[in-house]
Coordinates of C-alpha atoms in Angstrom, one line a residue:
M1 CA 60.9 63.4 44.6
N2 CA 61.1 67.0 43.5
R3 CA 59.6 68.1 46.8
F4 CA 62.3 66.1 48.7
I5 CA 65.1 67.7 46.6
L6 CA 63.6 71.2 47.2
I7 CA 63.4 70.6 51.0
S8 CA 67.0 69.3 51.1
A9 CA 68.3 72.2 49.2
S10 CA 66.5 74.6 51.5
I11 CA 67.9 73.0 54.6
T12 CA 71.4 73.1 53.1
I13 CA 71.1 76.8 52.4
L14 CA 69.9 77.6 55.9
L15 CA 72.7 75.6 57.5
S16 CA 75.2 77.3 55.3
I17 CA 73.9 80.7 56.4
F18 CA 74.4 79.7 60.0
F19 CA 77.7 77.8 60.0
I20 CA 79.8 79.6 57.3
P21 CA 80.4 82.6 59.6
L22 CA 81.8 80.2 62.3
F23 CA 84.7 79.4 60.0
N24 CA 85.5 83.1 59.6
S25 CA 88.1 84.4 62.1
N26 CA 86.4 87.8 62.2
Y27 CA 83.3 86.2 63.5
W28 CA 85.2 84.9 66.5
L29 CA 86.9 88.2 67.1
K30 CA 83.5 89.9 67.1
W31 CA 82.1 87.3 69.5
R32 CA 85.1 87.7 71.9
A33 CA 84.7 91.5 71.8
S34 CA 81.0 91.1 72.6
L35 CA 82.0 89.7 76.0
V36 CA 83.5 93.2 76.8
P37 CA 80.6 95.5 75.9
S38 CA 82.2 98.8 76.9
T39 CA 85.7 98.4 75.3
K40 CA 87.1 96.8 72.2
L41 CA 89.7 94.8 74.0
A42 CA 89.8 93.0 77.3
A43 CA 92.4 93.5 80.0
D44 CA 95.4 91.2 80.2
L45 CA 95.4 91.4 84.0
I46 CA 93.1 92.6 86.7
V47 CA 94.7 93.2 90.1
R48 CA 92.0 93.2 92.8
N49 CA 91.2 93.1 96.5
G50 CA 94.1 95.2 97.7
V51 CA 95.1 98.6 99.1
I52 CA 96.5 100.4 96.1
F53 CA 98.3 103.6 96.8
T54 CA 98.2 105.3 93.4
S55 CA 100.4 108.4 94.0
D56 CA 97.7 110.3 92.1
P57 CA 96.3 113.1 94.3
S58 CA 93.0 113.1 92.4
F59 CA 92.4 109.4 93.3
P60 CA 94.9 108.3 96.0
F61 CA 93.6 104.9 96.8
A62 CA 91.8 102.1 95.0
D63 CA 91.3 98.3 95.5
S64 CA 91.7 97.2 91.9
M65 CA 93.3 98.0 88.6
A66 CA 93.2 96.7 85.0
I67 CA 96.2 96.4 82.8
R68 CA 96.7 95.8 79.0
D69 CA 99.7 96.0 76.8
A70 CA 102.0 97.0 79.7
R71 CA 99.8 100.0 80.6
I72 CA 97.0 100.7 83.1
L73 CA 93.5 100.7 81.5
R74 CA 91.6 101.7 84.6
V75 CA 91.9 102.1 88.4
G76 CA 89.0 101.9 90.8
N77 CA 86.9 99.3 92.7
Y78 CA 86.5 95.8 91.4
S79 CA 83.0 96.2 90.2
S80 CA 83.9 99.2 88.0
L81 CA 86.4 97.0 86.1
Q82 CA 84.0 94.1 85.3
D83 CA 83.4 95.3 81.8
L84 CA 87.2 94.9 81.1
S85 CA 87.2 91.2 81.9
G86 CA 87.1 89.0 78.9
Y87 CA 88.6 86.0 77.2
G88 CA 92.2 85.5 78.4
T89 CA 92.0 88.1 81.2
K90 CA 93.9 86.9 84.3
E91 CA 93.2 88.0 87.8
L92 CA 95.6 88.6 90.7
N93 CA 93.9 88.5 94.1
L94 CA 96.0 90.6 96.5
E95 CA 94.2 89.3 99.5
G96 CA 94.3 92.8 101.1
K97 CA 98.0 93.5 100.5
I98 CA 99.4 96.9 99.9
V99 CA 100.4 98.0 96.4
V100 CA 102.5 101.0 95.5
P101 CA 103.8 102.4 92.2
G102 CA 107.2 101.0 91.2
F103 CA 109.9 103.0 93.1
I104 CA 112.1 105.4 91.1
D105 CA 115.6 105.8 92.5
S106 CA 116.5 109.4 91.5
H107 CA 120.2 109.0 91.7
V108 CA 122.3 105.9 91.0
H109 CA 125.5 104.8 89.2
L110 CA 124.0 101.6 87.9
I111 CA 126.8 100.0 86.0
F112 CA 129.4 101.1 88.6
A113 CA 127.2 99.6 91.3
G114 CA 127.0 96.3 89.5
L115 CA 130.8 96.3 89.0
Q116 CA 131.4 97.0 92.7
M117 CA 129.2 94.0 93.6
A118 CA 131.9 91.8 92.1
R119 CA 134.9 93.6 93.6
V120 CA 136.4 94.0 97.0
Q121 CA 133.5 95.1 99.2
L122 CA 134.3 97.2 102.2
Q123 CA 130.8 98.6 103.1
G124 CA 130.2 98.4 106.8
V125 CA 133.8 97.3 107.7
N126 CA 134.6 98.8 111.1
Q127 CA 138.1 97.6 111.7
K128 CA 141.4 98.2 110.0
D129 CA 142.4 94.6 110.2
E130 CA 139.3 93.5 108.3
V131 CA 140.1 96.0 105.5
V132 CA 143.6 94.4 105.2
R133 CA 142.2 90.9 105.3
R134 CA 139.7 91.5 102.5
V135 CA 142.4 93.1 100.3
K136 CA 144.8 90.3 101.0
E137 CA 142.2 87.7 100.1
A138 CA 141.6 89.4 96.8
A139 CA 145.4 89.7 96.1
L140 CA 145.8 85.9 96.7
N141 CA 143.2 85.2 94.0
A142 CA 144.5 87.8 91.5
K143 CA 147.0 87.4 88.8
K144 CA 150.4 89.1 89.2
G145 CA 150.2 92.7 87.9
A146 CA 146.3 92.7 87.8
W147 CA 144.5 95.6 89.3
I148 CA 142.6 95.0 92.5
L149 CA 139.6 97.3 92.6
G150 CA 136.9 97.8 95.2
G151 CA 135.5 100.3 97.7
G152 CA 132.8 101.3 100.0
W153 CA 135.0 102.0 103.0
N154 CA 134.0 104.5 105.6
N155 CA 136.8 105.6 108.0
D156 CA 134.2 106.9 110.5
L157 CA 133.2 103.4 111.3
W158 CA 136.7 102.6 112.7
G159 CA 137.1 105.9 114.6
G160 CA 137.9 108.3 111.8
E161 CA 141.5 107.5 111.1
L162 CA 142.1 107.8 107.3
P163 CA 143.7 104.7 105.7
V164 CA 147.1 104.9 104.1
A165 CA 149.0 102.9 101.5
S166 CA 151.2 101.2 104.1
W167 CA 148.1 99.4 105.5
I168 CA 148.0 97.2 102.4
D169 CA 151.4 97.5 100.8
D170 CA 152.7 94.3 102.4
V171 CA 149.9 92.1 101.1
T172 CA 149.7 93.6 97.6
S173 CA 153.4 93.9 96.5
D174 CA 152.6 92.4 93.1
N175 CA 149.4 94.2 92.3
P176 CA 148.2 97.8 92.0
V177 CA 145.2 98.6 94.2
W178 CA 142.5 101.2 94.1
L179 CA 139.8 101.4 96.8
T180 CA 137.2 104.2 96.7
R181 CA 135.6 105.7 99.8
M182 CA 131.9 105.1 100.1
D183 CA 131.1 108.6 98.7
G184 CA 133.2 108.2 95.6
H185 CA 135.1 111.4 96.3
M186 CA 138.3 109.9 97.8
G187 CA 140.3 106.7 97.1
L188 CA 143.2 104.8 98.5
A189 CA 146.0 103.6 96.2
N190 CA 148.8 101.3 97.3
S191 CA 152.4 102.1 96.5
V192 CA 152.4 100.0 93.4
A193 CA 149.5 102.0 92.0
L194 CA 151.0 105.4 93.0
K195 CA 154.2 104.4 91.2
L196 CA 152.3 103.5 88.0
A197 CA 150.4 106.8 88.2
G198 CA 153.6 108.8 88.7
V199 CA 152.5 110.2 92.0
T200 CA 155.5 111.3 94.1
N201 CA 156.5 113.9 96.7
L202 CA 157.0 116.3 93.8
S203 CA 153.4 115.9 92.4
E204 CA 151.3 119.0 92.7
D205 CA 147.5 119.1 93.4
P206 CA 145.4 119.4 90.3
N207 CA 142.7 122.0 90.1
G208 CA 139.7 120.7 92.1
G209 CA 141.6 117.9 93.7
T210 CA 144.1 117.0 96.5
I211 CA 147.0 114.6 96.8
M212 CA 147.2 113.8 100.5
K213 CA 150.7 113.9 101.9
T214 CA 152.5 113.3 105.1
S215 CA 154.1 116.1 107.1
G216 CA 157.3 115.2 105.3
G217 CA 155.7 115.6 101.8
E218 CA 155.3 111.9 100.9
P219 CA 152.0 110.8 99.3
T220 CA 149.9 108.8 101.8
G221 CA 148.0 107.0 99.1
L222 CA 144.8 109.0 99.4
L223 CA 143.6 111.1 96.4
I224 CA 140.6 113.4 96.6
D225 CA 138.2 114.4 93.8
A226 CA 140.0 115.6 90.6
A227 CA 143.3 114.1 91.8
M228 CA 141.7 110.7 91.4
K229 CA 142.1 111.1 87.6
L230 CA 145.8 110.3 88.1
I231 CA 144.8 106.7 89.1
Y232 CA 141.8 106.4 86.8
S233 CA 143.9 107.1 83.8
R234 CA 146.0 104.0 84.6
I235 CA 143.2 101.5 85.3
P236 CA 142.5 99.4 82.2
E237 CA 139.0 99.9 80.7
V238 CA 136.4 97.3 81.9
S239 CA 135.5 94.9 79.2
I240 CA 132.1 95.2 77.4
D241 CA 131.0 91.8 78.8
E242 CA 131.9 92.8 82.3
R243 CA 129.9 96.0 82.0
R244 CA 126.9 94.2 80.5
D245 CA 127.0 91.6 83.3
A246 CA 127.2 94.5 85.8
M247 CA 124.1 96.2 84.4
L248 CA 122.1 93.0 84.5
R249 CA 123.3 92.2 88.0
A250 CA 122.5 95.6 89.3
S251 CA 119.1 95.6 87.6
S252 CA 118.1 92.2 89.2
F253 CA 119.1 93.5 92.6
A254 CA 117.1 96.7 92.1
L255 CA 114.0 94.7 91.3
R256 CA 114.4 92.8 94.5
R257 CA 114.1 96.2 96.3
G258 CA 111.0 97.2 94.3
V259 CA 112.9 99.6 92.0
T260 CA 111.5 99.7 88.5
A261 CA 113.2 102.8 87.2
V262 CA 116.4 104.8 88.0
V263 CA 118.0 108.0 87.1
D264 CA 121.5 106.8 86.1
V265 CA 124.2 109.5 86.3
G266 CA 126.7 107.0 85.0
R267 CA 130.3 106.0 85.9
Y268 CA 131.0 109.7 86.2
F269 CA 132.9 110.9 89.2
P270 CA 135.5 113.7 89.6
G271 CA 138.6 112.6 87.8
A272 CA 136.8 109.9 85.8
P273 CA 136.8 109.9 82.0
V274 CA 133.7 111.6 80.5
E275 CA 133.7 109.0 77.7
D276 CA 132.7 106.2 80.1
S277 CA 129.1 107.2 80.2
W278 CA 128.9 107.3 76.4
Q279 CA 130.6 103.9 76.0
D280 CA 128.1 102.4 78.5
F281 CA 125.2 103.9 76.5
S282 CA 126.4 102.3 73.2
D283 CA 128.0 99.1 74.5
V284 CA 125.5 98.2 77.3
Y285 CA 122.2 100.1 77.1
Q286 CA 121.6 100.0 73.4
W287 CA 122.7 96.4 73.3
A288 CA 120.3 95.4 76.1
D289 CA 117.4 97.4 74.6
S290 CA 117.8 95.9 71.1
S291 CA 118.2 92.4 72.4
G292 CA 115.3 92.5 74.9
K293 CA 117.4 92.3 78.0
M294 CA 116.4 95.4 79.8
K295 CA 114.9 94.7 83.2
I296 CA 114.3 98.2 84.7
R297 CA 113.7 101.6 83.1
V298 CA 116.6 104.0 83.0
C299 CA 116.8 107.8 82.6
L300 CA 120.3 108.6 81.5
F301 CA 122.3 111.7 82.5
F302 CA 125.6 112.4 80.7
P303 CA 128.7 114.5 81.7
M304 CA 128.0 118.2 81.1
E305 CA 131.2 118.6 79.2
T306 CA 129.5 116.5 76.4
W307 CA 126.2 118.5 76.3
S308 CA 126.4 119.1 72.6
R309 CA 126.7 115.4 71.9
L310 CA 123.5 114.7 73.9
Y311 CA 121.7 117.6 72.2
D312 CA 122.5 116.0 68.8
L313 CA 121.3 112.6 70.0
I314 CA 118.0 113.9 71.3
H315 CA 117.5 116.0 68.1
K316 CA 117.9 112.8 66.1
A317 CA 116.2 110.2 68.2
G318 CA 114.0 112.2 70.6
H319 CA 113.9 112.0 74.4
A320 CA 113.2 108.2 74.5
L321 CA 115.0 105.3 72.8
S322 CA 112.2 103.0 74.0
N323 CA 109.9 102.5 77.0
W324 CA 113.1 101.3 78.7
I325 CA 115.6 104.0 78.0
Y326 CA 115.1 107.8 78.3
F327 CA 117.5 110.6 77.8
G328 CA 117.4 112.9 80.9
G329 CA 120.1 115.6 80.7
V330 CA 123.6 116.6 81.8
K331 CA 125.3 116.5 85.1
A332 CA 128.3 118.3 86.7
F333 CA 129.9 118.7 90.1
A334 CA 130.2 121.9 92.2
D335 CA 132.1 120.3 95.2
G336 CA 133.1 117.1 96.8
S337 CA 131.7 115.3 99.9
L338 CA 131.5 115.8 103.6
G339 CA 133.3 112.6 104.5
S340 CA 136.3 113.5 102.3
N341 CA 136.3 117.1 103.7
S342 CA 135.9 118.4 100.2
A343 CA 132.2 119.6 100.3
L344 CA 132.4 123.4 99.9
F345 CA 131.3 125.4 103.0
Y346 CA 131.3 129.1 104.0
E347 CA 133.2 128.2 107.2
P348 CA 136.1 125.9 107.7
Y349 CA 135.7 122.3 108.9
F350 CA 135.6 122.1 112.6
D351 CA 138.2 119.3 112.5
D352 CA 140.2 120.9 109.7
P353 CA 140.3 124.6 110.4
H354 CA 142.4 125.6 107.3
N355 CA 140.0 123.9 104.9
S356 CA 136.5 124.9 103.7
G357 CA 136.3 122.3 100.9
L358 CA 136.8 122.2 97.2
Q359 CA 135.2 123.8 94.2
V360 CA 135.6 120.9 91.8
V361 CA 135.0 122.7 88.5
E362 CA 136.1 126.3 87.8
F363 CA 133.0 128.5 88.1
E364 CA 133.3 130.3 84.7
S365 CA 133.5 127.0 82.9
L366 CA 130.6 125.5 84.9
F367 CA 128.5 128.6 84.2
N368 CA 129.2 128.6 80.4
M369 CA 128.4 124.8 80.1
T370 CA 125.2 125.3 82.1
L371 CA 124.1 128.3 80.0
A372 CA 124.7 126.4 76.8
S373 CA 123.0 123.2 78.0
D374 CA 119.9 125.1 79.2
K375 CA 119.7 127.2 76.0
N376 CA 119.5 124.1 74.0
G377 CA 116.7 122.6 76.1
L378 CA 118.7 120.1 78.1
Q379 CA 117.9 119.4 81.8
V380 CA 120.8 120.3 84.1
A381 CA 121.7 118.5 87.3
I382 CA 124.6 119.6 89.5
H383 CA 126.1 117.9 92.5
A384 CA 126.2 120.3 95.6
I385 CA 126.7 119.2 99.2
G386 CA 128.1 122.1 101.2
D387 CA 126.1 125.2 102.0
R388 CA 128.3 127.5 99.9
A389 CA 128.2 125.1 96.9
N390 CA 124.4 125.0 97.1
D391 CA 124.1 128.8 97.1
L392 CA 126.7 129.0 94.3
I393 CA 124.5 126.8 92.1
L394 CA 121.3 128.4 93.0
D395 CA 122.8 131.8 92.1
M396 CA 124.0 130.4 88.9
Y397 CA 120.7 128.8 88.0
E398 CA 119.0 132.1 88.7
S399 CA 121.3 133.9 86.3
V400 CA 121.0 131.3 83.6
A401 CA 117.2 131.4 83.8
S402 CA 117.2 135.2 83.5
I403 CA 119.4 135.1 80.4
N404 CA 117.8 132.2 78.6
G405 CA 114.2 133.2 79.4
K406 CA 111.2 131.5 81.1
R407 CA 110.5 127.8 80.4
D408 CA 109.8 124.6 82.3
R409 CA 113.5 123.6 82.9
R410 CA 113.4 121.8 86.3
F411 CA 117.0 122.5 87.2
R412 CA 118.2 119.8 89.7
I413 CA 120.6 120.0 92.6
E414 CA 121.9 116.5 93.5
H415 CA 122.2 115.9 97.3
A416 CA 121.5 119.4 98.7
Q417 CA 122.8 118.0 102.0
H418 CA 123.8 121.1 104.0
L419 CA 122.1 124.4 103.5
A420 CA 122.6 127.9 104.9
P421 CA 119.7 129.7 106.6
G422 CA 117.1 130.7 104.0
T423 CA 118.5 128.4 101.3
A424 CA 115.7 125.8 101.5
E425 CA 113.1 128.5 100.6
R426 CA 115.1 129.4 97.5
F427 CA 114.6 125.9 96.1
G428 CA 110.8 126.5 96.0
Q429 CA 111.0 130.1 94.9
Q430 CA 113.2 129.1 91.9
G431 CA 111.4 125.8 91.1
I432 CA 114.5 123.7 91.8
V433 CA 114.4 119.9 92.1
A434 CA 116.1 118.7 95.3
S435 CA 117.4 115.2 94.6
V436 CA 118.2 113.9 98.1
Q437 CA 119.3 110.6 99.6
P438 CA 117.8 109.9 103.1
D439 CA 120.0 106.9 103.9
H440 CA 123.1 109.2 103.7
L441 CA 122.1 110.8 106.9
L442 CA 122.6 107.5 108.8
D443 CA 126.3 107.6 108.0
D444 CA 126.6 111.4 108.2
A445 CA 125.0 112.3 111.5
D446 CA 127.9 111.7 113.8
S447 CA 130.5 112.8 111.3
A448 CA 128.6 116.0 110.5
I449 CA 128.6 117.0 114.1
R450 CA 132.3 116.3 114.4
K451 CA 133.2 118.1 111.1
L452 CA 130.8 121.0 111.3
G453 CA 130.2 121.4 115.0
I454 CA 126.8 120.7 116.5
D455 CA 125.2 124.1 115.8
R456 CA 125.9 124.1 112.0
A457 CA 125.1 120.4 111.7
Q458 CA 121.8 120.7 113.6
K459 CA 120.6 123.8 111.7
G460 CA 121.3 122.9 108.1
S461 CA 121.6 119.2 107.5
Y462 CA 119.2 117.1 105.3
L463 CA 116.3 119.6 105.5
F464 CA 113.7 117.4 103.8
Q465 CA 110.6 118.9 105.4
S466 CA 111.9 122.5 105.0
L467 CA 112.5 121.8 101.3
L468 CA 109.0 120.3 100.9
S469 CA 107.4 123.1 102.8
S470 CA 109.1 125.6 100.4
N471 CA 107.3 123.9 97.5
A472 CA 110.5 122.4 96.2
L473 CA 110.1 119.2 94.1
L474 CA 111.6 116.6 96.4
A475 CA 112.9 113.4 94.7
L476 CA 114.4 110.6 96.8
G477 CA 117.3 108.3 95.8
S478 CA 120.2 106.4 97.1
D479 CA 123.4 107.3 95.1
W480 CA 124.0 103.6 94.8
P481 CA 126.7 102.2 95.4
V482 CA 127.3 104.9 98.0
A483 CA 124.3 103.5 99.8
E484 CA 122.4 100.5 98.5
T485 CA 119.2 101.1 96.5
Y486 CA 116.5 100.3 99.0
P487 CA 113.5 102.7 98.8
L488 CA 111.5 101.2 101.6
H489 CA 114.5 101.7 103.9
A490 CA 115.1 105.2 102.6
I491 CA 111.4 106.0 103.2
R492 CA 111.6 104.8 106.8
T493 CA 114.8 106.8 107.3
A494 CA 113.1 109.9 106.0
M495 CA 110.2 109.3 108.4
K496 CA 112.3 108.4 111.5
R497 CA 115.7 110.0 111.0
I498 CA 117.3 107.9 113.7
P499 CA 121.0 107.1 113.0
P500 CA 122.6 103.9 114.3
G501 CA 123.2 104.1 118.0
W502 CA 120.9 107.0 118.5
E503 CA 117.6 106.8 120.4
N504 CA 116.0 109.9 119.0
A505 CA 115.6 111.6 115.6
W506 CA 118.3 113.8 114.2
I507 CA 116.4 117.1 113.7
P508 CA 112.9 115.7 114.2
S509 CA 111.3 118.7 112.6
E510 CA 112.6 117.5 109.3
C511 CA 110.9 114.1 109.4
L512 CA 108.6 113.3 106.5
S513 CA 105.2 111.6 106.6
L514 CA 104.8 108.2 104.9
N515 CA 102.6 109.9 102.2
D516 CA 105.2 112.6 101.4
A517 CA 108.1 110.1 101.4
L518 CA 106.2 107.7 99.0
I519 CA 105.3 110.6 96.7
A520 CA 109.0 111.7 96.7
H521 CA 110.1 108.2 95.6
T522 CA 107.4 107.8 92.9
I523 CA 105.5 110.6 91.1
S524 CA 107.7 113.4 92.3
A525 CA 110.7 111.4 91.2
A526 CA 109.1 111.0 87.8
Q527 CA 108.3 114.7 87.6
A528 CA 112.0 115.5 88.5
C529 CA 113.1 114.0 85.2
F530 CA 110.1 114.8 83.0
L531 CA 108.7 111.3 83.1
E532 CA 105.4 111.9 84.9
N533 CA 103.3 111.0 81.9
E534 CA 105.0 107.5 81.7
I535 CA 105.7 106.3 85.2
G536 CA 105.5 107.3 88.9
S537 CA 101.8 106.7 89.6
L538 CA 99.1 104.0 89.0
S539 CA 96.9 106.1 86.8
T540 CA 95.1 105.4 83.5
G541 CA 97.6 105.3 80.6
K542 CA 100.7 105.0 82.7
L543 CA 103.1 102.1 82.4
A544 CA 102.0 99.4 84.8
D545 CA 105.0 99.2 87.2
F546 CA 104.0 98.3 90.7
V547 CA 105.2 96.7 93.9
I548 CA 103.3 94.4 96.3
L549 CA 104.4 95.0 99.9
S550 CA 104.3 92.7 103.0
A551 CA 102.7 95.3 105.4
D552 CA 99.7 94.0 107.2
S553 CA 97.8 97.2 107.1
W554 CA 98.1 100.8 105.8
D555 CA 97.8 102.2 109.3
E556 CA 100.8 100.1 110.5
F557 CA 102.8 101.0 107.4
A558 CA 102.0 104.7 108.0
R559 CA 103.0 104.5 111.6
E560 CA 106.2 102.5 111.4
G561 CA 107.2 102.7 107.8
S562 CA 108.1 99.0 108.0
A563 CA 107.5 96.7 105.0
S564 CA 109.3 94.4 102.6
V565 CA 108.9 93.7 98.9
E566 CA 106.9 90.6 98.1
A567 CA 106.7 91.1 94.3
T568 CA 107.8 93.6 91.7
Y569 CA 105.9 94.0 88.4
V570 CA 107.2 95.9 85.4
G571 CA 104.8 96.6 82.6
G572 CA 102.2 94.4 84.3
I573 CA 104.6 91.4 84.2
Q574 CA 106.1 89.9 87.4
A575 CA 109.8 90.6 87.4
Y576 CA 110.6 89.5 91.0
P577 CA 110.6 87.0 92.4

């Protein structure tokens, strides 16, 4: 009997030694970790069997990558990632499809683009009657006295004639109307809006702006650049809910196009209130970030007039509010636009011989703001389209850098559309970011020849390859809603440069290769706003933002530049479709 008790007790002790650890959670964690011998934690997702363009020059292509906690663990061939596969790891078989880093649109007005999507849309309209019809339809659905807003019109599409208030006065007698040109530097007001704004034949042009008038001195309804503030000051502020909806609407659209991050220069145009960008930051972006509603990453630029406010914010919160919201810098304007005949050139417009364009901000003021912004460590971005405006800003940047001393400042010029001989080389020499928009050349090719003459247009317009060859940092964008955000289309435009109705490229020597265009829409775009350690390439440690494309092969993609977005992932999670 004693022997039986002794044997039973021994068995009980042995079983306890074996089974008790199984009820300990740490035992199971250790067992799970043992399935991944070379790392403590397994990947959440392994993407395999594809053609992955990394935008990393040290390792440009791979067929697989592993992701955990929204970041890339490792990139390579599938066999090199096997040690990262463990309990709960999911796999995505690409079946040979092409993957590229999530596109970065280097210049958008995100909330304004979302607002425009719900307003009178005049993009692509090529007849006066269709403009009137769309405005009439909006007026029939509007309450009496309510503002009718919209835009996107391009007078070049209907032969070049500029619209006037009388076009729409008869169908909008009960409502003020404001319709911005596609470039955002000119707008059409109806007579009701002009009356509310106090614009009459006695009104004088403000500094940096023009009130267009007939030969008899009567306002036509068109206001250019700084003159637009006369209307903006009368338009009621958009509600918080409308702006939040606009941001979410625009973000969803961007994801459909493979855009996972944008540089948002805000609802800031010549004549617009500088406070709009700050209200959008507090009312929309901080709300979306704190409530988990952000869909794409944003790098925010604020009006340069408010540089000290941004400096205080960065000093308090750092350069990032989260992985979704980054503080970029400050932006200002040097001139207007080509389409509005307000871009600043050395020589007069061919079709307007007494006009060489507008300097939107007085130079001394612009210089002092730039000097102070840079001295306090802020990145500076300035809009410049005409050749004289670009040289003016390059000269100013050179002076500011010499005064404030050497540092990694990455001054930006937004657009850099028309350059004088030798100016492209200066971008590289001075280390200037050229933030350019390829799809603008599709609209500008014919009008540039008409407005500048064929010689000037051919020698100095959209010099992408020249800028790249000068070692300038080239960053591609859209200026949405001026042109829709559509990186794959912009890349093809940069490669082909064939405007609508043309058979051959406009300045073929300025065409980019697929590789250069992809780099400019990914890692170079990230470097252009100091985010290369976070986004822009599919490299270890970066945020796992990527796009799956429809192209059948890399060779076909490189040759034709044709592809569409099949899926967009942000932080390793499918965000579209």
